[in-house]
Amino acid sequence: MRLIGVPPNRWGIGGTPARAPSPSVTFGIREAAFSRPDADEIVARLVTGVTDAVVGVFGERVRAGLTVELVGTPDGRTGVGGVVVTA
């Protein structure tokens, strides 16, 4: 998971510098998860859980603008410790 925080006035919303932008979270997940019969439930639970966790840290003010992006990675396209990881 990658959480990106940007200092005030270094991010824009609607063409205007944002004084207190909400975080953006990119969450890597195996692409195969999106093909499962329960994929919609998995996505909903991850988005809700990550959102609630970030709001727990930064406060309710970030909820409305918080972005959670789930990025699918095909099997065999990730490496750990110099070794390609497969399912």
Coordinates of N, CA, C and O in Angstrom, one line a residue:
M1 N 0.9 -1.2 0.0 CA 0.0 0.0 0.0 C 0.9 1.2 0.0 O 1.9 1.3 0.7
R2 N 0.5 2.2 -0.7 CA 1.3 3.5 -0.8 C 0.3 4.6 -0.4 O -0.7 4.8 -1.0
L3 N 0.7 5.3 0.6 CA -0.1 6.5 1.1 C 0.7 7.7 0.7 O 1.8 7.9 1.1
I4 N 0.0 8.6 0.0 CA 0.7 9.8 -0.4 C 0.1 11.0 0.3 O -1.1 11.3 0.2
G5 N 0.9 11.7 1.0 CA 0.5 13.0 1.7 C 1.2 14.1 1.0 O 2.4 14.1 0.7
V6 N 0.4 15.2 0.8 CA 1.0 16.4 0.1 C 0.8 17.6 1.1 O -0.3 17.8 1.6
P7 N 1.9 18.3 1.2 CA 1.7 19.5 2.1 C 0.7 20.5 1.6 O 0.4 20.5 0.3
P8 N 0.1 21.3 2.4 CA -0.9 22.3 2.0 C -0.3 23.2 0.8 O 0.9 23.5 0.8
N9 N -1.2 23.5 -0.1 CA -0.9 24.4 -1.2 C 0.0 23.8 -2.3 O 0.5 24.5 -3.1
R10 N 0.3 22.5 -2.2 CA 1.1 21.8 -3.2 C 0.2 20.9 -4.0 O 0.7 20.0 -4.7
W11 N -1.1 21.0 -3.9 CA -2.0 20.1 -4.6 C -3.2 20.9 -4.9 O -3.6 21.8 -4.2
G12 N -3.8 20.7 -6.1 CA -4.9 21.5 -6.5 C -6.2 20.7 -6.6 O -6.1 19.5 -7.0
I13 N -7.3 21.3 -6.3 CA -8.6 20.7 -6.5 C -9.4 21.7 -7.3 O -9.6 22.8 -6.8
G14 N -9.9 21.3 -8.4 CA -10.7 22.2 -9.2 C -10.0 23.4 -9.7 O -10.5 24.5 -9.9
G15 N -8.6 23.3 -9.9 CA -7.8 24.4 -10.4 C -7.4 25.4 -9.3 O -6.8 26.4 -9.6
T16 N -7.7 25.1 -8.1 CA -7.3 26.0 -7.0 C -6.4 25.2 -6.0 O -6.7 24.0 -5.7
P17 N -5.4 25.8 -5.5 CA -4.5 25.1 -4.5 C -5.4 24.7 -3.3 O -6.2 25.5 -2.8
A18 N -5.2 23.5 -2.9 CA -6.0 22.9 -1.8 C -5.2 23.2 -0.5 O -4.1 22.9 -0.3
R19 N -5.9 23.8 0.5 CA -5.3 24.1 1.8 C -5.1 22.9 2.6 O -4.1 22.7 3.3
A20 N -6.0 21.9 2.5 CA -5.8 20.7 3.3 C -6.4 19.5 2.5 O -7.4 19.0 2.7
P21 N -5.6 19.1 1.5 CA -6.0 18.0 0.7 C -6.1 16.7 1.4 O -5.4 16.4 2.4
S22 N -7.1 15.8 1.0 CA -7.2 14.5 1.6 C -6.1 13.6 1.0 O -5.7 13.8 -0.1
P23 N -5.8 12.5 1.7 CA -4.8 11.6 1.2 C -5.3 10.8 0.0 O -6.5 10.6 -0.2
S24 N -4.3 10.2 -0.7 CA -4.6 9.3 -1.8 C -3.8 8.0 -1.5 O -2.7 8.1 -1.2
V25 N -4.6 6.9 -1.5 CA -4.0 5.6 -1.2 C -4.0 4.7 -2.4 O -5.0 4.6 -3.1
T26 N -2.8 4.2 -2.8 CA -2.8 3.2 -3.8 C -2.5 1.8 -3.2 O -1.5 1.7 -2.5
F27 N -3.3 0.9 -3.4 CA -3.2 -0.4 -2.8 C -3.0 -1.5 -3.9 O -3.9 -1.7 -4.7
G28 N -1.9 -2.1 -3.8 CA -1.6 -3.2 -4.8 C -2.2 -4.5 -4.4 O -2.2 -4.9 -3.2
I29 N -2.8 -5.1 -5.4 CA -3.5 -6.4 -5.1 C -3.3 -7.3 -6.4 O -3.2 -6.8 -7.5
R30 N -3.3 -8.6 -6.1 CA -3.1 -9.5 -7.3 C -4.3 -9.3 -8.2 O -5.5 -9.3 -7.8
E31 N -4.1 -9.2 -9.5 CA -5.1 -9.0 -10.5 C -6.2 -10.1 -10.4 O -7.4 -9.9 -10.7
A32 N -5.8 -11.3 -10.1 CA -6.7 -12.5 -10.0 C -7.9 -12.2 -9.0 O -9.0 -12.8 -9.2
A33 N -7.6 -11.4 -8.1 CA -8.7 -11.1 -7.1 C -9.9 -10.4 -7.8 O -11.0 -10.6 -7.3
F34 N -9.7 -9.7 -8.9 CA -10.8 -9.0 -9.6 C -11.6 -10.0 -10.4 O -12.7 -9.7 -10.9
S35 N -11.1 -11.2 -10.6 CA -11.8 -12.2 -11.4 C -12.6 -13.2 -10.5 O -13.4 -14.0 -11.0
R36 N -12.5 -13.1 -9.2 CA -13.2 -14.0 -8.3 C -14.7 -13.7 -8.3 O -15.1 -12.5 -8.6
P37 N -15.5 -14.7 -8.0 CA -17.0 -14.4 -8.0 C -17.3 -13.4 -6.9 O -18.3 -12.7 -7.0
D38 N -16.5 -13.3 -5.8 CA -16.8 -12.3 -4.8 C -16.0 -11.0 -4.9 O -15.8 -10.3 -3.9
A39 N -15.5 -10.7 -6.1 CA -14.6 -9.6 -6.3 C -15.3 -8.3 -5.9 O -14.6 -7.4 -5.3
D40 N -16.6 -8.1 -6.2 CA -17.2 -6.8 -5.8 C -17.2 -6.6 -4.2 O -16.9 -5.6 -3.7
E41 N -17.4 -7.7 -3.5 CA -17.3 -7.7 -2.1 C -15.9 -7.4 -1.6 O -15.7 -6.6 -0.6
I42 N -14.9 -8.1 -2.2 CA -13.5 -7.9 -1.8 C -13.2 -6.4 -2.0 O -12.6 -5.8 -1.1
V43 N -13.5 -5.8 -3.1 CA -13.2 -4.4 -3.4 C -13.8 -3.5 -2.4 O -13.2 -2.6 -1.8
A44 N -15.1 -3.7 -2.2 CA -15.9 -2.9 -1.3 C -15.3 -3.0 0.2 O -15.1 -1.9 0.8
R45 N -14.9 -4.2 0.6 CA -14.4 -4.3 2.0 C -13.0 -3.7 2.1 O -12.7 -3.0 3.1
L46 N -12.2 -3.8 1.0 CA -10.8 -3.2 1.1 C -11.0 -1.6 1.1 O -10.3 -1.0 1.9
V47 N -11.8 -1.1 0.2 CA -12.0 0.3 0.1 C -12.5 0.9 1.4 O -12.0 1.9 2.0
T48 N -13.5 0.2 2.0 CA -14.1 0.6 3.3 C -13.1 0.5 4.4 O -12.9 1.5 5.2
G49 N -12.4 -0.6 4.5 CA -11.4 -0.8 5.5 C -10.2 0.2 5.5 O -9.8 0.7 6.5
V50 N -9.7 0.4 4.3 CA -8.6 1.3 4.2 C -9.1 2.8 4.5 O -8.4 3.5 5.2
T51 N -10.2 3.1 4.0 CA -10.8 4.5 4.2 C -11.0 4.7 5.7 O -10.5 5.7 6.3
D52 N -11.6 3.7 6.4 CA -11.8 3.8 7.8 C -10.5 3.9 8.6 O -10.3 4.7 9.6
A53 N -9.4 3.2 8.2 CA -8.1 3.2 8.8 C -7.5 4.6 8.7 O -6.9 5.2 9.6
V54 N -7.5 5.2 7.4 CA -6.9 6.5 7.2 C -7.7 7.6 8.0 O -7.1 8.4 8.6
V55 N -9.0 7.5 8.0 CA -9.8 8.4 8.7 C -9.5 8.3 10.2 O -9.5 9.3 10.9
G56 N -9.2 7.1 10.7 CA -8.9 6.9 12.1 C -7.6 7.7 12.5 O -7.4 8.1 13.6
V57 N -6.7 7.8 11.5 CA -5.4 8.5 11.8 C -5.6 10.0 11.5 O -5.1 10.8 12.4
F58 N -6.2 10.4 10.4 CA -6.2 11.8 10.0 C -7.5 12.6 10.4 O -7.5 13.8 10.3
G59 N -8.5 11.8 10.8 CA -9.7 12.5 11.2 C -10.8 12.5 10.1 O -10.5 12.3 8.9
E60 N -12.0 12.7 10.6 CA -13.2 12.6 9.7 C -13.1 13.6 8.5 O -13.7 13.3 7.5
R61 N -12.4 14.7 8.7 CA -12.4 15.7 7.7 C -11.8 15.2 6.3 O -12.1 15.8 5.3
V62 N -11.0 14.1 6.3 CA -10.4 13.6 5.1 C -11.3 12.7 4.3 O -11.1 12.4 3.1
R63 N -12.4 12.1 5.0 CA -13.2 11.1 4.4 C -13.7 11.5 3.0 O -13.6 10.7 2.0
A64 N -14.4 12.6 2.9 CA -15.0 13.0 1.6 C -14.1 13.1 0.4 O -14.5 12.8 -0.7
G65 N -12.9 13.4 0.6 CA -11.9 13.5 -0.5 C -10.9 12.4 -0.6 O -10.1 12.4 -1.6
L66 N -11.0 11.5 0.3 CA -10.0 10.4 0.3 C -10.2 9.5 -0.9 O -11.3 9.0 -1.2
T67 N -9.1 9.2 -1.6 CA -9.1 8.3 -2.8 C -8.4 7.0 -2.4 O -7.3 7.1 -2.0
V68 N -9.1 5.9 -2.7 CA -8.4 4.6 -2.5 C -8.5 3.9 -3.9 O -9.5 3.7 -4.5
E69 N -7.3 3.6 -4.4 CA -7.2 3.0 -5.8 C -6.6 1.6 -5.6 O -5.5 1.4 -5.0
L70 N -7.3 0.6 -6.1 CA -6.8 -0.8 -6.1 C -6.2 -1.1 -7.4 O -6.9 -1.0 -8.5
V71 N -4.9 -1.4 -7.4 CA -4.2 -1.6 -8.7 C -3.9 -3.1 -8.8 O -3.2 -3.6 -7.9
G72 N -4.4 -3.8 -9.8 CA -4.1 -5.2 -10.0 C -2.8 -5.5 -10.7 O -2.4 -4.8 -11.6
T73 N -2.1 -6.4 -10.1 CA -0.8 -6.9 -10.7 C -0.9 -8.3 -11.2 O -1.3 -9.2 -10.4
P74 N -0.7 -8.5 -12.5 CA -0.8 -9.9 -13.0 C 0.2 -10.8 -12.3 O 1.3 -10.4 -11.8
D75 N -0.1 -12.1 -12.2 CA 0.8 -13.1 -11.6 C 2.1 -13.1 -12.3 O 2.2 -13.0 -13.5
G76 N 3.2 -13.2 -11.5 CA 4.5 -13.2 -12.1 C 5.1 -11.9 -12.5 O 6.1 -11.8 -13.1
R77 N 4.4 -10.8 -12.1 CA 4.9 -9.4 -12.4 C 5.4 -8.7 -11.2 O 5.6 -7.5 -11.3
T78 N 5.7 -9.4 -10.1 CA 6.2 -8.8 -8.9 C 7.3 -9.6 -8.4 O 7.4 -10.8 -8.6
G79 N 8.3 -8.9 -7.8 CA 9.5 -9.6 -7.3 C 9.7 -9.2 -5.9 O 9.5 -8.0 -5.5
V80 N 10.2 -10.1 -5.0 CA 10.6 -9.8 -3.7 C 12.0 -10.4 -3.4 O 12.2 -11.6 -3.7
G81 N 12.9 -9.6 -3.0 CA 14.2 -10.1 -2.7 C 14.9 -10.6 -4.0 O 15.8 -11.5 -3.9
G82 N 14.6 -10.1 -5.1 CA 15.2 -10.5 -6.4 C 14.6 -11.7 -7.0 O 15.2 -12.2 -8.0
V83 N 13.5 -12.2 -6.5 CA 12.9 -13.4 -7.0 C 11.4 -13.1 -7.5 O 10.7 -12.4 -6.7
V84 N 11.1 -13.5 -8.7 CA 9.7 -13.3 -9.2 C 8.7 -14.1 -8.3 O 9.0 -15.3 -8.1
V85 N 7.7 -13.4 -7.9 CA 6.6 -14.1 -7.1 C 5.5 -14.5 -8.0 O 5.0 -13.8 -8.8
T86 N 5.1 -15.8 -7.8 CA 3.9 -16.3 -8.5 C 2.9 -16.8 -7.5 O 3.3 -17.0 -6.3
A87 N 1.7 -17.0 -7.9 CA 0.7 -17.5 -6.9 C 1.0 -18.7 -6.3 O 1.5 -19.2 -5.5

